[in-house]
XYZ file of C-alpha atoms in Angstrom:
588
model
C 29.666 16.383 109.838
C 27.450 19.157 108.509
C 24.717 19.379 105.861
C 24.521 22.171 103.273
C 22.623 22.833 100.058
C 24.767 22.574 96.917
C 22.982 23.327 93.613
C 19.688 22.588 95.287
C 20.800 19.163 96.553
C 21.647 18.156 100.121
C 25.366 17.492 100.611
C 27.158 16.096 103.657
C 30.567 17.589 104.431
C 33.226 15.860 106.461
C 34.323 19.071 108.174
C 35.468 17.606 111.450
C 38.894 18.874 112.489
C 41.116 21.508 110.987
C 40.871 22.435 107.299
C 43.799 20.368 106.025
C 44.409 18.007 103.102
C 41.245 16.888 101.389
C 39.346 20.092 102.077
C 41.008 23.082 100.395
C 44.257 21.332 99.493
C 44.932 20.703 95.773
C 45.718 17.251 94.433
C 49.302 15.990 94.308
C 49.743 16.766 90.611
C 48.371 20.258 90.981
C 50.569 20.818 94.035
C 53.722 20.085 92.050
C 52.626 22.450 89.298
C 51.798 25.198 91.807
C 55.168 24.939 93.544
C 57.212 24.656 90.349
C 57.619 28.402 89.509
C 58.758 29.279 93.036
C 61.016 26.224 93.193
C 62.718 27.075 89.881
C 63.300 30.697 90.848
C 64.595 29.949 94.332
C 66.633 26.969 93.178
C 68.366 28.769 90.305
C 68.789 32.257 91.805
C 69.058 31.629 95.562
C 69.873 28.012 96.498
C 72.415 27.246 93.784
C 74.203 30.618 94.213
C 74.477 29.974 97.951
C 75.962 26.505 97.314
C 78.280 27.972 94.667
C 79.481 30.604 97.145
C 80.087 27.925 99.787
C 82.072 25.908 97.247
C 84.140 28.943 96.207
C 84.973 29.713 99.835
C 86.774 26.375 100.319
C 88.280 25.803 96.858
C 90.721 27.540 94.533
C 90.653 26.682 90.815
C 88.734 23.530 91.686
C 91.268 22.483 94.338
C 90.218 22.054 97.964
C 91.915 24.625 100.223
C 89.771 24.305 103.339
C 89.818 27.373 105.565
C 92.621 29.159 103.695
C 90.335 31.813 102.202
C 88.672 32.396 105.565
C 92.022 32.933 107.299
C 93.215 35.305 104.583
C 89.967 37.291 104.527
C 89.732 37.626 108.308
C 93.426 38.507 108.605
C 93.181 41.298 106.026
C 93.754 44.824 107.402
C 90.597 46.310 108.853
C 88.488 43.145 108.740
C 88.321 42.876 112.530
C 87.005 46.426 112.770
C 84.471 45.710 110.020
C 83.140 42.651 111.860
C 83.010 44.598 115.115
C 81.030 47.424 113.506
C 78.652 44.882 111.975
C 77.981 43.379 115.401
C 77.524 46.854 116.891
C 74.990 47.684 114.203
C 73.117 44.429 114.863
C 72.864 45.041 118.625
C 72.801 48.774 119.345
C 70.624 50.045 116.497
C 67.771 47.515 117.004
C 67.767 48.304 120.732
C 67.419 52.049 120.080
C 64.743 51.586 117.405
C 62.758 49.193 119.615
C 62.865 51.501 122.632
C 61.904 54.604 120.651
C 59.193 52.729 118.775
C 57.554 51.562 121.987
C 57.749 55.002 123.623
C 56.262 56.730 120.569
C 53.520 54.104 120.283
C 52.499 54.552 123.937
C 52.771 58.330 123.884
C 50.719 58.726 120.698
C 47.800 56.515 121.769
C 44.375 57.967 122.520
C 45.380 61.567 121.911
C 44.202 64.069 119.343
C 47.662 64.573 117.883
C 48.595 60.871 117.971
C 47.515 60.150 114.395
C 49.586 63.027 113.037
C 52.621 61.910 115.056
C 52.399 58.374 113.668
C 51.937 59.684 110.134
C 55.084 61.811 110.405
C 57.050 58.850 111.746
C 55.784 56.618 108.930
C 57.071 58.788 106.070
C 60.792 57.923 106.542
C 59.914 54.193 106.388
C 58.828 54.612 102.767
C 61.858 56.626 101.647
C 64.585 54.833 99.689
C 67.724 54.442 101.806
C 69.476 56.324 99.009
C 67.232 59.314 99.744
C 67.808 58.909 103.490
C 71.538 58.978 102.835
C 71.228 62.099 100.678
C 69.087 63.809 103.338
C 71.461 63.192 106.220
C 74.537 63.980 104.178
C 72.975 67.372 103.488
C 72.340 67.825 107.219
C 75.793 66.627 108.249
C 77.736 68.537 105.589
C 81.114 69.363 107.185
C 80.819 73.007 106.092
C 78.626 74.787 108.695
C 77.481 77.265 106.038
C 75.684 74.351 104.355
C 75.207 71.637 106.997
C 72.493 72.500 109.521
C 73.539 69.848 112.047
C 77.191 70.920 111.789
C 76.219 74.545 112.382
C 74.114 73.644 115.448
C 76.860 71.381 116.820
C 79.431 74.172 116.440
C 77.236 76.643 118.314
C 76.309 74.174 121.056
C 79.967 73.330 121.663
C 81.107 76.944 121.403
C 83.465 76.249 118.505
C 84.237 78.367 115.496
C 83.113 77.482 112.014
C 86.615 76.254 111.120
C 86.701 73.990 114.188
C 83.137 72.621 113.892
C 82.641 68.914 114.771
C 82.955 66.736 111.678
C 79.853 64.534 111.903
C 80.928 62.652 108.784
C 84.558 62.436 109.888
C 86.335 59.202 110.841
C 85.399 59.424 114.530
C 81.657 60.106 114.177
C 80.666 58.680 110.803
C 79.290 55.420 112.252
C 77.183 57.350 114.765
C 75.916 59.588 111.952
C 74.971 56.559 109.847
C 73.204 54.925 112.778
C 71.193 58.071 113.442
C 69.996 58.050 109.833
C 69.015 54.384 110.044
C 67.146 54.897 113.326
C 65.282 57.838 111.794
C 64.224 55.651 108.880
C 63.071 52.611 110.897
C 61.373 53.929 114.034
C 58.069 54.410 112.202
C 57.835 50.690 111.447
C 58.387 49.851 115.115
C 55.671 52.328 116.084
C 53.191 50.644 113.727
C 53.943 47.193 115.124
C 53.743 48.277 118.764
C 50.568 50.245 118.114
C 48.936 47.154 116.591
C 50.051 45.072 119.573
C 48.782 47.585 122.135
C 45.429 47.866 120.380
C 44.942 44.100 120.583
C 45.520 43.885 124.311
C 42.223 42.959 126.001
C 41.215 45.682 128.527
C 40.013 42.944 130.870
C 43.628 42.017 131.672
C 44.361 45.439 133.157
C 41.014 45.403 135.010
C 41.839 42.008 136.507
C 45.255 43.193 137.702
C 43.716 46.282 139.307
C 40.997 44.164 140.919
C 43.700 42.195 142.738
C 45.267 45.395 144.037
C 47.917 45.867 141.379
C 49.305 49.330 140.699
C 50.525 50.957 137.503
C 53.738 48.921 137.553
C 51.842 45.647 137.920
C 49.452 46.594 135.106
C 52.403 47.361 132.826
C 54.128 44.061 133.539
C 51.258 41.590 134.024
C 48.707 43.049 131.584
C 51.006 44.250 128.807
C 54.564 42.963 128.801
C 54.093 39.361 129.865
C 51.149 38.462 127.607
C 52.345 40.219 124.467
C 54.872 42.996 124.426
C 57.938 40.956 125.358
C 57.456 38.855 122.248
C 56.562 41.912 120.188
C 59.878 43.410 121.283
C 61.576 40.246 120.041
C 59.841 40.574 116.673
C 60.757 44.255 116.258
C 64.328 43.692 117.413
C 64.745 40.792 114.987
C 63.281 42.732 112.054
C 65.566 45.711 112.640
C 68.616 43.532 113.280
C 68.077 41.811 109.951
C 67.490 45.198 108.337
C 70.874 46.442 109.536
C 72.524 43.806 107.358
C 71.259 45.790 104.351
C 72.782 49.182 105.133
C 74.772 49.030 101.913
C 72.755 51.785 100.199
C 73.028 54.141 103.164
C 76.782 53.742 103.579
C 77.519 54.010 99.876
C 75.619 57.295 99.440
C 76.017 59.027 102.789
C 79.713 58.566 103.516
C 82.419 60.543 101.677
C 84.912 58.298 99.910
C 87.745 59.297 102.256
C 85.999 57.837 105.337
C 84.121 54.939 103.743
C 86.550 52.372 105.136
C 86.023 53.828 108.610
C 82.282 53.130 108.296
C 82.446 49.814 106.424
C 80.441 46.794 107.573
C 80.303 43.328 106.029
C 77.658 44.469 103.528
C 80.155 46.898 102.025
C 83.318 44.829 102.507
C 81.898 41.821 100.631
C 81.017 44.075 97.695
C 84.431 45.759 97.793
C 86.171 42.370 97.880
C 84.291 40.551 95.144
C 81.839 42.947 93.469
C 79.717 40.992 91.017
C 82.155 38.084 90.683
C 82.937 34.959 92.694
C 86.305 35.083 94.444
C 87.779 32.992 97.225
C 88.175 35.655 99.913
C 84.989 37.446 98.884
C 83.110 34.148 99.073
C 84.619 33.433 102.495
C 83.501 36.794 103.871
C 80.106 36.215 102.309
C 79.777 32.851 104.036
C 80.686 34.414 107.393
C 78.061 37.088 106.853
C 75.463 34.598 105.623
C 75.973 32.293 108.606
C 75.637 35.222 111.021
C 72.426 36.467 109.380
C 70.807 33.024 109.202
C 71.822 32.249 112.796
C 70.223 35.501 113.931
C 67.076 34.625 112.017
C 66.903 31.169 113.623
C 67.327 32.619 117.111
C 64.591 35.153 116.449
C 62.297 32.465 115.056
C 62.864 30.313 118.145
C 61.696 33.084 120.463
C 58.743 34.389 118.461
C 57.428 31.268 116.696
C 53.688 30.865 117.169
C 53.707 33.753 119.618
C 52.710 36.893 117.730
C 50.093 38.275 117.229
C 47.965 37.183 120.211
C 44.865 35.033 119.745
C 41.761 36.828 118.625
C 39.768 38.314 121.455
C 36.038 38.578 121.083
C 34.667 42.091 121.346
C 33.146 42.879 124.707
C 30.180 45.182 125.157
C 30.748 48.630 126.545
C 33.310 51.281 125.712
C 36.985 50.481 126.129
C 39.079 52.609 128.467
C 40.172 55.818 126.770
C 42.570 57.235 129.343
C 45.055 59.359 127.410
C 48.764 59.134 128.170
C 50.294 61.577 130.617
C 50.857 65.114 129.412
C 54.622 64.652 129.591
C 54.474 61.684 127.207
C 52.248 63.586 124.811
C 54.679 66.501 124.774
C 57.583 64.128 124.174
C 55.724 62.512 121.274
C 54.986 65.913 119.730
C 58.601 67.018 120.218
C 59.864 63.793 118.673
C 57.603 64.308 115.652
C 59.028 67.801 115.178
C 62.562 66.382 115.296
C 61.585 63.716 112.757
C 60.353 66.453 110.430
C 63.661 68.350 110.380
C 65.468 66.067 107.873
C 62.453 66.188 105.556
C 62.420 69.986 105.767
C 66.149 70.070 104.969
C 65.675 67.857 101.901
C 62.698 69.780 100.510
C 64.235 73.196 101.305
C 67.506 72.274 99.589
C 65.626 71.082 96.514
C 63.861 74.463 96.351
C 67.094 76.288 95.439
C 69.096 76.644 92.307
C 72.203 74.562 91.663
C 74.614 77.380 92.504
C 72.847 78.474 95.698
C 72.480 74.901 96.963
C 76.171 74.216 96.400
C 77.504 77.504 97.805
C 75.447 78.118 100.948
C 72.789 76.764 103.233
C 69.141 76.721 102.253
C 68.332 79.101 105.117
C 70.544 81.854 103.693
C 69.355 81.919 100.068
C 65.981 82.724 98.504
C 64.021 79.710 97.229
C 63.679 78.968 93.559
C 62.922 76.197 91.084
C 66.282 76.086 89.341
C 67.206 72.568 90.481
C 63.869 71.120 89.428
C 64.066 72.891 86.082
C 67.571 71.548 85.433
C 66.536 68.046 86.418
C 63.225 67.879 84.586
C 64.622 69.578 81.511
C 66.685 66.488 80.686
C 65.437 63.007 79.884
C 67.720 60.957 82.156
C 65.481 61.178 85.234
C 62.351 60.545 83.174
C 63.897 57.388 81.707
C 64.928 56.192 85.180
C 61.493 56.872 86.679
C 59.670 55.225 83.782
C 61.925 52.186 83.819
C 61.610 51.815 87.609
C 57.823 52.113 87.468
C 57.603 49.425 84.802
C 60.118 47.204 86.611
C 58.388 47.513 89.994
C 54.958 46.841 88.469
C 56.054 43.749 86.545
C 58.073 42.349 89.444
C 55.256 42.935 91.948
C 52.659 41.246 89.744
C 54.967 38.274 89.084
C 55.918 37.859 92.750
C 52.272 38.000 93.796
C 51.190 35.339 91.300
C 54.107 32.996 92.060
C 53.696 33.462 95.810
C 49.939 32.852 95.754
C 50.430 29.637 93.795
C 53.080 28.371 96.213
C 51.420 29.578 99.424
C 48.156 27.791 98.621
C 49.460 24.199 98.997
C 52.024 25.079 101.676
C 49.409 26.632 103.962
C 47.919 23.292 104.946
C 51.138 21.590 106.034
C 51.344 20.788 109.747
C 53.947 19.676 112.260
C 57.642 19.441 111.357
C 56.970 19.927 107.634
C 55.302 23.303 108.228
C 58.046 24.430 110.611
C 60.828 23.353 108.251
C 59.158 25.124 105.332
C 58.806 28.301 107.368
C 62.457 28.265 108.408
C 63.639 27.655 104.839
C 61.533 30.536 103.570
C 62.855 32.808 106.313
C 66.432 31.790 105.502
C 65.890 32.523 101.805
C 64.388 35.893 102.719
C 67.481 37.088 104.575
C 70.169 35.938 102.109
C 72.225 39.096 101.331
C 72.327 39.766 97.617
C 76.027 40.744 97.734
C 76.887 37.218 98.929
C 75.345 35.521 95.895
C 75.992 38.211 93.268
C 78.753 36.305 91.457
C 76.864 33.012 91.035
C 73.660 34.846 90.127
C 75.512 36.653 87.330
C 76.738 33.264 86.133
C 73.152 31.976 85.970
C 71.978 35.103 84.180
C 74.789 34.696 81.686
C 73.601 31.170 80.897
C 70.070 32.372 80.134
C 71.378 35.424 78.199
C 69.950 37.859 80.736
C 73.076 39.314 82.329
C 73.044 43.110 82.357
C 69.530 43.309 80.912
C 66.205 44.532 82.262
C 64.949 40.951 82.073
C 67.787 39.707 84.266
C 67.280 42.527 86.761
C 63.574 41.645 86.998
C 64.373 37.945 87.495
C 66.689 38.730 90.409
C 64.094 40.975 92.047
C 61.427 38.291 91.658
C 63.644 35.578 93.125
C 64.548 37.761 96.107
C 60.932 38.810 96.698
C 59.215 35.418 96.436
C 60.348 33.894 99.793
C 58.973 36.739 101.904
C 55.739 36.881 99.896
C 55.188 33.125 100.187
C 55.874 33.245 103.926
C 53.340 36.032 104.557
C 50.623 34.552 102.324
C 51.135 31.017 103.630
C 50.698 32.230 107.198
C 47.645 34.253 106.226
C 45.984 31.298 104.486
C 46.719 28.999 107.407
C 45.170 31.497 109.813
C 41.792 31.589 108.063
C 38.809 30.345 110.094
C 37.548 26.905 109.092
C 34.203 28.378 108.005
C 35.843 30.590 105.382
C 37.929 27.684 104.066
C 34.823 25.526 103.708
C 32.994 28.339 101.958
C 35.885 28.841 99.550
C 35.983 25.119 98.765
C 32.276 25.021 98.060
C 32.357 28.198 95.967
C 35.291 27.138 93.792
C 34.692 24.219 91.442
C 38.451 23.941 90.784
C 41.516 24.733 92.856
C 41.944 28.108 91.162
C 38.449 29.104 92.202
C 39.196 28.097 95.783
C 42.492 29.994 95.680
C 40.772 33.108 94.349
C 38.241 33.073 97.177
C 40.909 32.435 99.809
C 42.923 35.380 98.465
C 39.851 37.611 98.754
C 39.465 36.579 102.386
C 43.137 37.505 102.916
C 43.054 40.854 101.146
C 45.193 42.649 103.805
C 48.006 40.122 103.312
C 47.773 40.437 99.523
C 47.876 44.239 99.783
C 50.796 44.104 102.224
C 52.830 41.847 99.944
C 52.049 43.950 96.874
C 52.862 47.314 98.458
C 56.021 46.135 100.195
C 57.349 44.417 97.077
C 56.640 47.454 94.899
C 58.299 49.801 97.388
C 61.250 47.437 97.812
C 61.925 47.332 94.067
C 61.368 51.075 93.670
C 63.726 51.908 96.549
C 66.481 49.441 95.637
C 70.085 50.319 94.920
C 72.108 47.153 95.608
C 70.352 44.882 93.086
C 70.470 47.571 90.425
C 74.142 48.239 91.073
C 75.056 44.555 90.811
C 72.840 43.364 87.948
C 71.657 46.273 85.800
C 73.100 47.292 82.433
C 73.381 50.520 80.448
C 69.767 50.237 79.253
C 68.375 49.227 82.655
C 69.023 52.073 85.086
C 66.601 52.232 88.048
C 66.034 55.485 89.870
C 68.103 54.434 92.908
C 71.141 53.875 90.694
C 70.532 57.223 88.990
C 70.521 59.058 92.339
C 73.615 57.209 93.529
C 75.413 58.294 90.363
C 74.457 61.911 90.997
C 75.927 61.707 94.519
C 79.482 61.309 93.219
C 79.776 65.080 92.892
C 77.716 65.651 95.993
C 78.325 69.337 96.750
C 78.042 70.595 93.184
C 74.993 68.391 92.539
C 73.312 68.866 95.925
C 70.385 70.901 94.582
C 69.629 68.559 91.689
C 70.198 65.533 93.918
C 67.752 66.848 96.526
C 65.156 67.576 93.848
C 65.565 64.102 92.374
C 65.263 62.561 95.835
C 61.991 64.409 96.462
C 60.522 63.284 93.145
C 61.671 59.689 93.661
C 60.060 59.559 97.114
C 56.540 60.699 96.251
C 55.137 57.393 94.993
C 56.458 55.067 97.745
C 55.400 57.523 100.460
C 51.879 57.791 99.070
C 51.563 53.992 98.804
C 52.799 53.395 102.347
C 50.560 56.072 103.845
C 47.444 54.859 102.042
C 48.075 51.187 102.844
C 49.449 51.542 106.380
C 46.540 49.745 108.069
C 46.544 46.861 105.605
C 50.311 46.539 105.982
C 50.189 45.804 109.687
C 47.090 43.612 109.435
C 48.594 41.630 106.560
C 52.023 41.168 108.100
C 50.757 39.894 111.453
C 48.086 37.578 110.043
C 49.061 34.062 110.952
C 51.907 35.110 113.209
C 55.270 33.432 112.696
C 54.861 29.760 111.842
């Protein structure tokens, strides 16, 4: 019990125990109303499409066929190789990203150049995967007079220009794609590891040293065991789930002649069924969906309630500021220089005319503004940029409102109900859009939204709500009891309480808003599957330009630069709030 003044009168609050139902929780009627928008969106555009896909995978014209579609899909030529490549992506790439992210995070701590290194590594995180694909296809161009990486590989191996290694050929295309993905994702791992390292209490290392422990013991007992092992699990799981969405990268970066040699399930499902519901396409989609959800459940089992660590009260006195060894600092600086090379290639190619960019490398021709002039002189790019800006703004605002309404009542659930809700939200977050494209188009057709900007926005909102609700629910549940009590007293109605709770969780709100905006802006797959002739986002515009890649390389590079400015600026400005918002509440 506690006594406070409310409107000049003495009030007694029953504030014993955690802030659960009866304190900041809305009434039952209000709870139903708050959850209704999210429930309708997820039910109509995620849950029902998943059930429809499951039904299509075991039936044919309404007749039960059991595992027939699965046998036919898995026995199709090349399917075994596709599944094998998908598994390789899900294991090898996360391991490389996690290792590099940790090394860069350690090497860039407490050094003068560390902030610049982390900033350079962050830029690729914000780039659309379409732009990443364009950038690395320019680098890996099979003609050494245009492809910088091909030219360097030819000289390092002592081969002639005609016998240069084909980095986008059948034998190396998967490695080339993986290198592009690693380049794009390492910055996120660095941010997560940096946040984890900064939250390690210095007293742990001091205690290990006091008992005679050396550097190895400090690393294991004061860093890895209390935190970093579980942080590794989080990073690995995030990247592994991200590899299931390499559709944009493969579609743009690989030449059509070798696309089958690089295909993973993300591409094969789209090739098999496109935007319709077919038996074999549905079967492959179910296999992919089960694998992704199983991976998510395994990750949740290992990291649930384990990251970030509990808050540690600040201790008086300066924290240790020992910089990393000189070798690590040099490696971090060298890595940052390497990470800059693809960006330099993209910008340098854009600074040449269409003819020069198509005929020779950017290093052998004088710069100019011809590609920008050709691109900006038309209205196609302007329409795509304007439409994408409007779409991303509307979708972000809608997702934020719907997620706040749903997260408010869900935050106070405890026990099995809270865990089940968290797992369902995580499962909805990782559902691949290619798997449910056919049923979603059926739903959009019913509401007269198929192929329209309205339908495209609805799909983006439905796909963005689960992640937003999960982050905001965790953030609300992590608030100290004092802030919850203050919000309840300050808000006369539930919406007043919700407004005050959202203000206390501003980093989570910013993180959800920025990530959703960037996700919509950078998207290709949703636009490819659900847009119409009057609803062309910028990712779809760039993908269309890549069909004549060599002849359009200058214009394509210029368009990629212009399309990347806004997401990069948002990610750089909000980088601190992103990490703070994402880790608030841990994984519940």
